[in-house]
Short mmCIF file of C-alpha atoms in Angstrom, two decimals:
data_model
loop_
_atom_site.label_atom_id
_atom_site.label_comp_id
_atom_site.label_asym_id
_atom_site.label_seq_id
_atom_site.Cartn_x
_atom_site.Cartn_y
_atom_site.Cartn_z
CA MET A 22 23.13 -20.87 -19.29
CA VAL A 23 20.14 -18.79 -20.40
CA THR A 24 20.97 -16.61 -23.39
CA LYS A 25 20.27 -12.90 -23.70
CA ALA A 26 17.88 -13.66 -26.56
CA THR A 27 15.90 -16.02 -24.34
CA ILE A 28 15.55 -13.41 -21.60
CA GLU A 29 14.50 -10.78 -24.13
CA LYS A 30 11.81 -13.14 -25.43
CA LEU A 31 10.54 -13.77 -21.90
CA ILE A 32 10.46 -10.03 -21.20
CA SER A 33 8.52 -9.49 -24.42
CA ASP A 34 6.02 -12.19 -23.43
CA LEU A 35 5.21 -10.29 -20.25
CA GLY A 36 3.16 -7.97 -22.42
CA ASP A 37 1.39 -10.73 -24.33
CA CYS A 38 -2.43 -10.69 -24.21
CA ASP A 39 -2.43 -14.50 -23.99
CA THR A 40 -2.59 -15.22 -20.25
CA ALA A 41 -0.92 -18.62 -20.57
CA ILE A 42 2.07 -17.20 -22.45
CA CYS A 43 2.36 -14.35 -19.97
CA GLN A 44 2.21 -16.64 -16.93
CA GLU A 45 4.81 -18.99 -18.39
CA ALA A 46 7.14 -16.06 -18.98
CA LYS A 47 6.65 -14.81 -15.41
CA GLN A 48 7.49 -18.20 -13.94
CA SER A 49 10.55 -18.59 -16.14
CA LEU A 50 11.83 -15.17 -15.09
CA LEU A 51 11.23 -15.96 -11.44
CA ASN A 52 13.29 -19.11 -11.89
CA LEU A 53 16.17 -16.99 -13.19
CA GLY A 54 16.40 -15.17 -9.86
CA SER A 55 18.95 -12.36 -9.75
CA HIS A 56 19.70 -12.73 -13.47
CA ALA A 57 16.22 -11.39 -14.23
CA VAL A 58 16.47 -8.22 -12.12
CA ASP A 59 18.36 -5.93 -14.52
CA PRO A 60 16.24 -6.84 -17.59
CA LEU A 61 13.10 -6.27 -15.50
CA LEU A 62 14.36 -2.89 -14.31
CA VAL A 63 14.86 -1.85 -17.93
CA THR A 64 11.30 -2.98 -18.68
CA LEU A 65 9.90 -0.44 -16.22
CA THR A 66 10.14 2.15 -18.99
CA SER A 67 7.89 0.10 -21.28
CA LYS A 68 4.81 1.87 -22.65
CA ASN A 69 3.02 -1.48 -22.64
CA ILE A 70 1.14 -1.23 -19.31
CA ARG A 71 0.67 -5.00 -19.01
CA GLN A 72 4.37 -5.61 -19.54
CA CYS A 73 5.34 -2.81 -17.16
CA CYS A 74 3.00 -4.05 -14.40
CA ASN A 75 4.21 -7.63 -14.73
CA ALA A 76 7.81 -6.47 -14.45
CA ILE A 77 6.93 -4.60 -11.26
CA ILE A 78 5.14 -7.64 -9.83
CA LEU A 79 8.13 -9.85 -10.56
CA LEU A 80 10.58 -7.43 -8.95
CA GLY A 81 8.46 -7.56 -5.81
CA GLU A 82 8.31 -11.36 -5.92
CA LEU A 83 12.05 -11.72 -6.48
CA GLY A 84 12.72 -9.63 -3.39
CA PHE A 85 15.98 -7.93 -4.34
CA VAL A 86 16.10 -4.61 -2.44
CA ARG A 87 18.31 -3.02 -5.10
CA ALA A 88 15.15 -2.70 -7.20
CA SER A 89 13.63 -0.29 -4.65
CA PRO A 90 15.05 3.02 -5.99
CA SER A 91 13.77 2.33 -9.51
CA LEU A 92 10.38 1.27 -8.16
CA LEU A 93 10.13 4.39 -6.02
CA GLU A 94 10.61 6.51 -9.13
CA MET A 95 7.63 4.70 -10.66
CA ARG A 96 5.30 6.13 -8.00
CA LEU A 97 5.02 9.15 -10.30
CA HIS A 98 3.75 7.07 -13.24
CA THR A 99 0.59 8.42 -14.85
CA HIS A 100 -1.27 5.08 -14.89
CA PRO A 101 -2.92 4.17 -11.54
CA LEU A 102 -2.57 0.42 -12.15
CA VAL A 103 1.18 0.84 -12.41
CA ARG A 104 1.23 2.81 -9.16
CA ILE A 105 -0.89 0.16 -7.40
CA ASN A 106 1.58 -2.55 -8.38
CA VAL A 107 4.53 -0.38 -7.37
CA ALA A 108 3.11 0.09 -3.87
CA HIS A 109 2.45 -3.64 -3.56
CA ALA A 110 5.97 -4.53 -4.71
CA LEU A 111 7.59 -2.05 -2.31
CA GLY A 112 5.58 -3.55 0.54
CA LYS A 113 7.13 -6.93 -0.28
CA LEU A 114 10.68 -5.65 -0.67
CA GLY A 115 10.77 -4.05 2.77
CA GLY A 116 13.32 -1.63 4.18
CA ARG A 117 12.75 1.05 6.83
CA SER A 118 13.98 3.89 4.63
CA ILE A 119 11.14 3.25 2.18
CA VAL A 120 8.46 4.08 4.77
CA GLU A 121 9.16 7.82 4.64
CA TYR A 122 8.87 7.87 0.85
CA LEU A 123 5.60 5.95 1.01
CA VAL A 124 4.14 8.37 3.55
CA GLN A 125 5.06 11.31 1.34
CA TRP A 126 3.48 9.51 -1.59
CA LEU A 127 0.31 8.85 0.42
CA GLN A 128 -0.12 12.57 1.05
CA THR A 129 0.04 13.50 -2.63
CA GLU A 130 -1.70 10.49 -4.22
CA GLN A 131 -5.22 11.24 -5.50
CA GLU A 132 -6.48 7.77 -6.50
CA ILE A 133 -8.21 5.97 -3.63
CA LEU A 134 -7.22 2.46 -4.76
CA VAL A 135 -3.59 3.53 -4.94
CA GLN A 136 -3.81 5.14 -1.50
CA MET A 137 -5.16 1.87 -0.09
CA GLU A 138 -2.26 -0.12 -1.54
CA VAL A 139 0.26 2.42 -0.25
CA LEU A 140 -1.26 2.15 3.22
CA LEU A 141 -0.97 -1.64 3.11
CA ALA A 142 2.64 -1.35 2.00
CA ILE A 143 3.44 1.03 4.88
CA GLY A 144 1.93 -1.40 7.38
CA ASN A 145 3.94 -4.28 5.94
CA LEU A 146 7.28 -2.52 6.09
CA ASP A 147 7.76 -1.31 9.67
CA GLN A 148 4.72 -1.33 11.91
CA VAL A 149 6.09 0.80 14.76
CA LYS A 150 7.52 3.44 12.47
CA ALA A 151 4.44 3.20 10.23
CA SER A 152 2.13 4.06 13.12
CA GLN A 153 4.12 7.18 13.93
CA TYR A 154 4.00 8.43 10.36
CA LEU A 155 0.35 7.51 9.80
CA ILE A 156 -0.74 9.30 12.95
CA LYS A 157 1.04 12.43 11.75
CA VAL A 158 -0.71 12.24 8.36
CA LEU A 159 -4.03 11.55 10.10
CA GLU A 160 -3.70 14.75 12.11
CA GLU A 161 -2.76 16.83 9.08
CA THR A 162 -4.99 15.57 6.26
CA GLU A 163 -8.21 17.34 5.29
CA SER A 164 -9.45 14.30 3.35
CA SER A 165 -12.13 12.32 5.20
CA THR A 166 -11.49 9.37 2.88
CA LEU A 167 -7.81 9.31 3.79
CA ARG A 168 -8.69 9.72 7.48
CA TYR A 169 -10.84 6.61 7.64
CA MET A 170 -8.41 4.56 5.57
CA ILE A 171 -5.53 5.53 7.88
CA ILE A 172 -7.63 4.77 10.96
CA PHE A 173 -8.52 1.37 9.53
CA GLN A 174 -4.85 0.61 8.89
CA LEU A 175 -3.86 1.73 12.39
CA GLY A 176 -6.36 -0.78 13.72
CA GLU A 177 -4.84 -3.49 11.54
CA ILE A 178 -1.29 -2.66 12.60
CA GLY A 179 -2.32 -3.03 16.23
CA GLU A 180 -0.05 -0.47 17.91
CA LYS A 181 -1.70 0.56 21.20
CA ARG A 182 -0.22 4.04 20.98
CA ALA A 183 -2.68 4.76 18.16
CA ILE A 184 -5.65 4.73 20.57
CA ASN A 185 -5.20 8.31 21.75
CA ALA A 186 -4.73 9.47 18.17
CA ILE A 187 -7.94 7.78 17.00
CA LEU A 188 -10.22 8.78 19.90
CA PRO A 189 -10.92 12.36 18.69
CA TYR A 190 -12.27 11.02 15.40
CA ILE A 191 -15.18 9.32 17.16
CA LYS A 192 -16.81 12.77 16.85
CA ASP A 193 -15.65 13.43 13.28
CA ASP A 194 -18.17 15.10 10.95
CA ASP A 195 -17.91 12.15 8.55
CA ILE A 196 -19.92 9.06 9.55
CA HIS A 197 -17.44 6.73 7.82
CA VAL A 198 -14.60 8.17 9.91
CA GLN A 199 -16.68 7.67 13.06
CA GLU A 200 -17.47 4.04 12.19
CA HIS A 201 -13.89 3.17 11.26
CA SER A 202 -12.72 4.83 14.48
CA SER A 203 -14.98 2.64 16.60
CA MET A 204 -13.91 -0.51 14.74
CA ALA A 205 -10.22 0.37 15.05
CA LEU A 206 -10.59 1.06 18.77
CA ARG A 207 -12.23 -2.34 19.23
CA LYS A 208 -9.30 -4.03 17.48
CA LEU A 209 -6.85 -2.11 19.64
CA GLY A 210 -8.59 -3.33 22.78
CA TYR A 211 -10.01 0.02 23.89
CA HIS A 212 -12.82 -0.59 26.39
CA ARG A 213 -13.41 2.72 28.16
CA LYS A 214 -16.58 4.04 26.54
CA THR A 215 -17.50 7.69 26.82
CA PRO A 216 -21.07 8.54 25.71
CA GLU A 217 -19.77 9.56 22.29
CA VAL A 218 -17.82 6.33 21.87
CA GLN A 219 -20.70 4.23 23.16
CA ASN A 220 -23.08 5.85 20.68
CA VAL A 221 -20.83 5.11 17.70
CA PHE A 222 -20.14 1.59 18.97
CA ASP A 223 -23.89 0.95 19.21
CA THR A 224 -24.54 2.41 15.74
CA THR A 225 -21.78 0.26 14.22
CA SER A 226 -23.06 -2.89 15.94
CA ASN A 227 -26.60 -2.26 14.74
CA SER A 228 -25.57 -1.60 11.14
CA SER A 229 -23.48 -4.79 11.03
CA GLY A 230 -26.08 -6.92 12.78
#
């Protein structure tokens, strides 16, 4: 039986600057399974960013869905590294109800790296439902960066229904959106090439060749 003192020491070691000590603590906590969940949830309030991030990572690895509500609250954390790890953990935990929260988060998040991780999490959770939500955000967002990231993810998800949603962005004012649109359409198996699509396809092929 692992004592409370032992668990507290392991939790403390999650914030240690020594990588070996930190990794040993992570493995020991993983081995504890469900017994580690509550102490890790408490650790989410830690001001030690390393400790906080490692707790988030472990909660994702352990896979207990009951950690989801606490992790969702952490999407408002001020540190982007914490938010990146939260998105990654939620993508591992799964659950259809989380998709809606992630889409809302995507629309308000300002950090590109966090947006990318949220998009990956959405795709991992429920691909059919994710496509529906992402298409809606794609049509509403004014951010060209978010547009091409969403288009890329729609290509990765592979839902054919995304083709019609992506086609208008072949003529987007932003070249990155155009290029990601052509690449996504290729992945989705779209072969009918209008002059506009053909032009972007040719430009993309030449730049990658």
